[in-house]
Amino acid sequence: GAVVSQHPSWVICKSGTSVKIECRSLDFQATTMFWYRQFPKQSLMLMATSNEGSKATYEQGVEKDKFLINHASLTLSTLTVTSAHPEDSSFYICSAATWQRRNENEQFFGPGTRLTVL
Amino acid sequence: GNSVTQMEGPVTLSEEAFLTINCTYTATGYPSLFWYVQYPGEGLQLLLKATKADDKGSNKGFEATYRKETTSFHLEKGSVQVSDSAVYFCALSQGGSEKLVFGKGTKLTVNP
């Protein structure tokens, strides 16, 4: 149980285009989803936290107009990188938490999406 | 702010060797501490955790003890297996927040 999937697993796009990444909780309801970005040989950096049905909360320094996050249902959150540029190339990872496990503070992670912007 | 520092990798060991991956943290108060593991092609999985000083988290033969006096949470395993090859992340959260702060990760390769 507690499986999180991401789609696509990798994507290559041209500069200036937009890319959407999906994050799904397959066997549980995710009241909160998190989006991370990971640069090579660096730690995961939290980009934003989203709760189902409400606006995402972005970390300092993350452009919310560039990284659009939608959490429309308890099993799906999407991250859209708008007008992507080469510096947006990175590994994007989502995680999900359920209110039933809040006291355990456990997040369930997706396998990540490798974005390459040419 | 809060931060986690873990030993740089990669670490390469032979099967049945002893493993230590160092992790130290900077935080105010009493954070919760975690070790996550990422196997090739998979997402991060919680390996073990400790929520207060002197707690020992353990799972699958791995152990880590929350040491407040040294602000450390070192990961240990007495006898590693090839199947333990993965990237290990130390992390903390604080104040009941769900936000996790991660170290850079340490890649472990175990050779038969």
Short mmCIF file of N, CA and C in Angstrom, two decimals, chain A residues 32 34 36 38 41-44 46 49 51 59 91 93 97 102-111, chain B residues 8 32 34 36 38 41-46 49 89 93-94 96-105:
data_model
loop_
_atom_site.label_atom_id
_atom_site.label_comp_id
_atom_site.label_asym_id
_atom_site.label_seq_id
_atom_site.Cartn_x
_atom_site.Cartn_y
_atom_site.Cartn_z
N THR A 32 -2.52 15.94 1.53
CA THR A 32 -1.45 16.89 1.26
C THR A 32 -0.44 16.27 0.29
N PHE A 34 3.33 17.17 -1.81
CA PHE A 34 4.50 18.03 -1.81
C PHE A 34 5.25 17.86 -3.14
N TYR A 36 9.02 18.48 -4.84
CA TYR A 36 10.43 18.74 -4.58
C TYR A 36 11.18 18.83 -5.91
N GLN A 38 15.24 18.32 -7.31
CA GLN A 38 16.54 17.79 -6.92
C GLN A 38 17.55 18.05 -8.03
N LYS A 41 23.55 15.65 -7.37
CA LYS A 41 24.39 15.59 -6.17
C LYS A 41 23.97 16.60 -5.11
N GLN A 42 22.71 16.99 -5.13
CA GLN A 42 22.21 17.89 -4.09
C GLN A 42 20.95 17.30 -3.47
N SER A 43 20.57 17.90 -2.38
CA SER A 43 19.43 17.36 -1.65
C SER A 43 18.13 17.76 -2.33
N LEU A 44 17.06 17.14 -1.90
CA LEU A 44 15.73 17.51 -2.38
C LEU A 44 15.36 18.86 -1.76
N LEU A 46 12.28 21.43 -1.17
CA LEU A 46 10.82 21.56 -1.22
C LEU A 46 10.45 22.80 -2.02
N THR A 49 3.81 23.08 -1.11
CA THR A 49 2.92 22.15 -0.42
C THR A 49 1.50 22.44 -0.89
N ASN A 51 -2.65 21.35 -0.55
CA ASN A 51 -3.74 20.63 0.09
C ASN A 51 -4.91 20.55 -0.88
N GLU A 59 7.40 27.69 -1.35
CA GLU A 59 8.56 28.04 -0.55
C GLU A 59 9.18 29.33 -1.09
N PHE A 91 15.30 17.17 -11.70
CA PHE A 91 14.54 15.98 -11.31
C PHE A 91 13.46 16.45 -10.34
N ILE A 93 10.26 15.60 -7.91
CA ILE A 93 9.74 14.49 -7.12
C ILE A 93 8.52 14.97 -6.34
N ALA A 97 0.94 12.78 1.60
CA ALA A 97 0.70 12.43 3.00
C ALA A 97 -0.81 12.32 3.19
N ARG A 102 -0.94 11.47 9.88
CA ARG A 102 -0.31 12.77 10.15
C ARG A 102 0.59 12.70 11.37
N ASN A 103 0.14 12.01 12.38
CA ASN A 103 0.94 11.96 13.60
C ASN A 103 2.27 11.26 13.39
N GLU A 104 2.35 10.43 12.37
CA GLU A 104 3.59 9.73 12.07
C GLU A 104 4.47 10.55 11.15
N ASN A 105 3.93 11.64 10.62
CA ASN A 105 4.70 12.54 9.77
C ASN A 105 5.41 11.79 8.65
N GLU A 106 4.72 10.86 8.04
CA GLU A 106 5.33 10.09 6.98
C GLU A 106 4.81 10.54 5.63
N GLN A 107 5.71 10.73 4.70
CA GLN A 107 5.36 11.08 3.33
C GLN A 107 5.71 9.89 2.44
N PHE A 108 4.90 9.69 1.41
CA PHE A 108 5.12 8.61 0.45
C PHE A 108 5.53 9.24 -0.88
N PHE A 109 6.66 8.81 -1.39
CA PHE A 109 7.27 9.49 -2.52
C PHE A 109 7.03 8.80 -3.85
N GLY A 110 6.87 9.62 -4.88
CA GLY A 110 6.85 9.11 -6.23
C GLY A 110 8.27 8.85 -6.72
N PRO A 111 8.41 8.20 -7.88
CA PRO A 111 9.74 7.84 -8.39
C PRO A 111 10.47 9.00 -9.06
N GLU B 8 29.53 12.61 2.36
CA GLU B 8 29.54 12.55 0.92
C GLU B 8 29.79 11.11 0.47
N SER B 32 12.17 15.98 14.62
CA SER B 32 12.09 14.54 14.34
C SER B 32 13.11 14.24 13.25
N PHE B 34 14.82 11.40 10.38
CA PHE B 34 14.43 10.32 9.49
C PHE B 34 15.61 9.86 8.63
N TYR B 36 15.64 8.04 4.87
CA TYR B 36 14.90 7.53 3.72
C TYR B 36 15.88 6.79 2.81
N GLN B 38 16.32 5.24 -1.25
CA GLN B 38 15.81 5.25 -2.62
C GLN B 38 16.53 4.17 -3.42
N GLY B 41 15.42 3.36 -9.53
CA GLY B 41 14.16 3.42 -10.27
C GLY B 41 12.91 3.56 -9.41
N GLU B 42 13.08 3.73 -8.12
CA GLU B 42 11.93 3.83 -7.23
C GLU B 42 11.93 5.16 -6.47
N GLY B 43 10.81 5.44 -5.82
CA GLY B 43 10.71 6.63 -4.99
C GLY B 43 11.36 6.43 -3.64
N LEU B 44 11.53 7.51 -2.91
CA LEU B 44 12.09 7.42 -1.56
C LEU B 44 11.12 6.66 -0.65
N GLN B 45 11.69 5.83 0.21
CA GLN B 45 10.89 5.10 1.19
C GLN B 45 11.43 5.41 2.58
N LEU B 46 10.53 5.54 3.53
CA LEU B 46 10.97 5.74 4.90
C LEU B 46 11.64 4.47 5.40
N LYS B 49 12.92 6.12 11.74
CA LYS B 49 12.80 7.48 12.26
C LYS B 49 12.93 7.47 13.77
N PHE B 89 19.04 8.97 2.35
CA PHE B 89 18.85 10.38 2.68
C PHE B 89 18.52 10.52 4.15
N SER B 93 12.27 17.01 10.35
CA SER B 93 11.11 17.89 10.34
C SER B 93 10.98 18.46 11.74
N GLN B 94 10.29 19.58 11.83
CA GLN B 94 10.27 20.26 13.12
C GLN B 94 8.93 20.88 13.44
N GLY B 96 6.08 19.79 14.44
CA GLY B 96 4.81 19.26 13.96
C GLY B 96 4.55 19.57 12.51
N SER B 97 5.48 20.28 11.87
CA SER B 97 5.33 20.58 10.45
C SER B 97 5.59 19.33 9.63
N GLU B 98 4.92 19.22 8.50
CA GLU B 98 5.16 18.10 7.61
C GLU B 98 6.36 18.34 6.71
N LYS B 99 6.90 19.54 6.73
CA LYS B 99 8.00 19.86 5.83
C LYS B 99 9.25 19.09 6.23
N LEU B 100 9.87 18.48 5.24
CA LEU B 100 11.10 17.73 5.45
C LEU B 100 12.28 18.50 4.88
N VAL B 101 13.38 18.52 5.64
CA VAL B 101 14.63 19.09 5.16
C VAL B 101 15.59 17.92 4.98
N PHE B 102 16.12 17.78 3.77
CA PHE B 102 16.94 16.62 3.42
C PHE B 102 18.42 16.94 3.36
N GLY B 103 19.23 15.93 3.66
CA GLY B 103 20.64 15.97 3.31
C GLY B 103 20.79 15.66 1.84
N LYS B 104 22.03 15.67 1.35
CA LYS B 104 22.28 15.51 -0.07
C LYS B 104 22.17 14.07 -0.55
N GLY B 105 22.11 13.14 0.34
CA GLY B 105 22.04 11.75 -0.06
C GLY B 105 23.42 11.11 -0.17
#
